[in-house]
Amino acid sequence: MNTNEYIALEEQYGAHNYHPLDVVIEKGEGVWVTDVEGKRYLDCLAAYSALNQGHCHPKIMEAFLTQAKKVTLTSRAFRNDKLPLLYKMLHDITGYEMALPMNSGAEAVETAIKAARKWGYTVKHIPEDKAEIICATDNFHGRTTTIVGFSTEEQYRKDFGPFTPGFRIVTYGDIESLKAAITPNTAAFLVEPIQGEAGIIVPPEGYLREAARLCKENNVLLVCDEIQSGLGRSGKLFAFEYDNIRPDMVIIGKALGGGFYPVSAVLSNRDILGVFKPGEHGSTFGGNPLAAAVAIAALTVLVDEHLVERSFELGNYFMTRLRAIKDAHIREVRGRGLWIGFVLDVKARPYCVALMKEGILCKETHENVIRFAPPLVITKGEIDWVCERIEQVVHSIH
Ligand SMILES: *Cc1c(COP(=O)(O)O)cnc(C)c1O
């Protein structure tokens, strides 16, 4: 079958909840993918940062295959010999005392919400059913009905109500707005240290630091959603490190599965995650041995290949090169690490289509922003290769 035949099948039989670029990928290796016509592309999206370690990393693959031949699923009704090792590794790498494993990012966000509420009632003594969680404008935390209920994006919410109550919205980056929203019933402030889906929005200097201080002062949990920003994407292990803070809870996902398998987790200390008692929360697949083996390998690769440091250094290089491109339609180049928003004053989609023809895969976010977020294993030479093509496309498109 060729590209058009695959697309026709997909359009006919699949729900149309995405608008993908018309490239049908058959193979991936490192930063490169190959389509069904045999054409190669450099992947500058990396599955929204789920592929920080690159496509089909051999070490993660080995862990995946080895575990797949032994045992893949036990359920948490029984214990398995891989999950404790993942717990220990998460503790050693992040310093948090405990983790609670889930599968998708949205599930981990839901888990953090439940933990924060339960902590609010049982530790902070908020009156029954009165707990509030504060979220930011332009947030993205996933697609469940509770989560889209506190989105400020009309398209994510429209016709999906009624929604879960108990959430308040404050302006992202505005500390006064947060201060005004905190009440004695506030259990948590849930925030992305850098907003990815909103277009790689880096908040003003010191915002998170101030937010952490306010939360502490008011006995409110600071919950950072690091599902996209975490595990090296921002040039640090966690983006909150730029503000020298330590959130009460951290949510991770995406690259934790090394591109092989959905793995997510909530990280926190005993005084918070300890609120869950047996039977109060769970997941059939969460913490399964295949997921744990893959996550251990994914984290090992992250550390052994110094991907966090690479992201920091190569991100700066990439951004410097992009800023050197002069064109009337470029409004801004922003980001941290290998997580770059290329902001135009026109629609970004035609640029993505033109870049695809040049062998670069990327995706627009919010009409006029192109996100460049390649796997962290990208080389300097490959960044040069990408930048030459971006420059060509930017100059030739009008
Ligand atoms: C992707 C993402 C999620 C949701 O993760 P899924 O695995 O798609 O459910 C949540 N928060 C942030 C910041 C994300 O980027």
Short mmCIF file of C-alpha atoms and ligand atoms in Angstrom, two decimals, residues 104-106 109 140-142 192 197 225 227-228 254, ligand 1:
data_model
loop_
_atom_site.label_atom_id
_atom_site.label_comp_id
_atom_site.label_asym_id
_atom_site.label_seq_id
_atom_site.Cartn_x
_atom_site.Cartn_y
_atom_site.Cartn_z
CA SER A 104 -0.96 7.69 30.63
CA GLY A 105 -0.12 11.22 31.69
CA ALA A 106 -3.76 12.13 32.20
CA VAL A 109 -2.69 13.98 36.73
CA PHE A 140 -2.69 21.44 29.34
CA HIS A 141 -2.94 18.45 31.66
CA GLY A 142 -4.63 15.85 29.46
CA GLU A 192 3.26 23.32 34.29
CA GLU A 197 0.92 22.78 24.48
CA ASP A 225 3.08 18.69 35.83
CA ILE A 227 4.96 15.17 31.89
CA GLN A 228 6.31 17.10 28.90
CA LYS A 254 5.85 10.57 28.27
C1 LIG B 1 0.96 15.10 27.25
C2 LIG B 1 0.66 15.81 28.51
C3 LIG B 1 -0.30 15.32 29.42
C4 LIG B 1 -1.17 14.13 29.11
O1 LIG B 1 -0.46 12.97 28.90
P1 LIG B 1 -1.19 11.75 28.13
O2 LIG B 1 -0.20 10.64 28.23
O3 LIG B 1 -1.44 12.20 26.72
O4 LIG B 1 -2.45 11.48 28.87
C5 LIG B 1 -0.46 16.01 30.60
N1 LIG B 1 0.25 17.10 30.90
C6 LIG B 1 1.17 17.60 30.06
C7 LIG B 1 1.94 18.82 30.44
C8 LIG B 1 1.39 17.00 28.83
O5 LIG B 1 2.27 17.51 27.96
#
